[in-house]
Amino acid sequence: MPENKVLSQLTNEELNKKKKQSIGVMISFGVVMFIAIVVLVYLSFKTKSTLFQVLQLPYFVCLYRFM
């Protein structure tokens, strides 16, 4: 396993590789967040409730889990 290098010690190729990897992670996270928002909006229209009420559901589920 290679040792961790300080950012100033990395070559241009290594920096470009890290940049591409970071961009890929950010794009995939953005896609997941977009899908989650679409699902929440769909659920709010399906149940004819406000988006705020749909967003509160995971909050209460998490509270119940920790009780």
Short mmCIF file of C-alpha atoms in Angstrom, two decimals:
data_model
loop_
_atom_site.label_atom_id
_atom_site.label_comp_id
_atom_site.label_asym_id
_atom_site.label_seq_id
_atom_site.Cartn_x
_atom_site.Cartn_y
_atom_site.Cartn_z
CA MET A 1 0.00 0.00 0.00
CA PRO A 2 1.53 3.34 -0.99
CA GLU A 3 2.24 5.82 1.75
CA ASN A 4 0.22 9.01 1.98
CA LYS A 5 1.96 11.91 0.31
CA VAL A 6 1.60 15.59 1.04
CA LEU A 7 -0.35 17.37 -1.68
CA SER A 8 2.72 19.30 -2.80
CA GLN A 9 4.62 16.03 -3.34
CA LEU A 10 2.11 14.60 -5.82
CA THR A 11 2.85 14.64 -9.53
CA ASN A 12 0.53 16.23 -12.08
CA GLU A 13 -0.72 12.81 -13.15
CA GLU A 14 -1.58 11.87 -9.56
CA LEU A 15 -3.32 15.20 -9.03
CA ASN A 16 -5.37 14.76 -12.20
CA LYS A 17 -6.31 11.24 -11.10
CA LYS A 18 -7.47 12.53 -7.71
CA LYS A 19 -9.37 15.37 -9.40
CA LYS A 20 -11.21 12.97 -11.73
CA GLN A 21 -12.02 10.68 -8.81
CA SER A 22 -13.37 13.60 -6.76
CA ILE A 23 -15.49 14.81 -9.67
CA GLY A 24 -16.90 11.31 -10.11
CA VAL A 25 -17.80 11.08 -6.44
CA MET A 26 -19.47 14.52 -6.49
CA ILE A 27 -21.46 13.70 -9.64
CA SER A 28 -22.67 10.39 -8.24
CA PHE A 29 -23.62 12.03 -4.93
CA GLY A 30 -25.51 14.70 -6.88
CA VAL A 31 -27.40 12.07 -8.86
CA VAL A 32 -28.38 10.26 -5.65
CA MET A 33 -29.56 13.53 -4.09
CA PHE A 34 -31.55 14.41 -7.22
CA ILE A 35 -33.28 11.02 -7.19
CA ALA A 36 -34.08 11.43 -3.49
CA ILE A 37 -35.63 14.85 -4.11
CA VAL A 38 -37.70 13.51 -7.01
CA VAL A 39 -38.97 10.65 -4.84
CA LEU A 40 -39.87 13.03 -2.00
CA VAL A 41 -41.74 15.37 -4.33
CA TYR A 42 -43.55 12.40 -5.89
CA LEU A 43 -44.55 11.11 -2.46
CA SER A 44 -45.77 14.53 -1.41
CA PHE A 45 -48.04 14.76 -4.45
CA LYS A 46 -49.18 11.15 -4.15
CA THR A 47 -50.20 11.53 -0.52
CA LYS A 48 -51.53 15.05 -1.13
CA SER A 49 -49.56 16.38 1.78
CA THR A 50 -46.97 19.08 1.90
CA LEU A 51 -43.34 18.32 1.28
CA PHE A 52 -42.60 19.38 4.87
CA GLN A 53 -44.82 16.59 6.20
CA VAL A 54 -43.09 14.02 3.99
CA LEU A 55 -39.68 15.21 5.16
CA GLN A 56 -40.68 14.75 8.81
CA LEU A 57 -41.26 11.01 8.37
CA PRO A 58 -37.56 9.99 8.44
CA TYR A 59 -37.06 12.24 11.47
CA PHE A 60 -39.65 10.33 13.50
CA VAL A 61 -38.38 6.97 12.24
CA CYS A 62 -34.87 7.86 13.47
CA LEU A 63 -36.22 9.04 16.85
CA TYR A 64 -38.16 5.82 17.28
CA ARG A 65 -35.06 3.75 16.48
CA PHE A 66 -33.00 5.42 19.21
CA MET A 67 -35.64 5.12 21.93
#
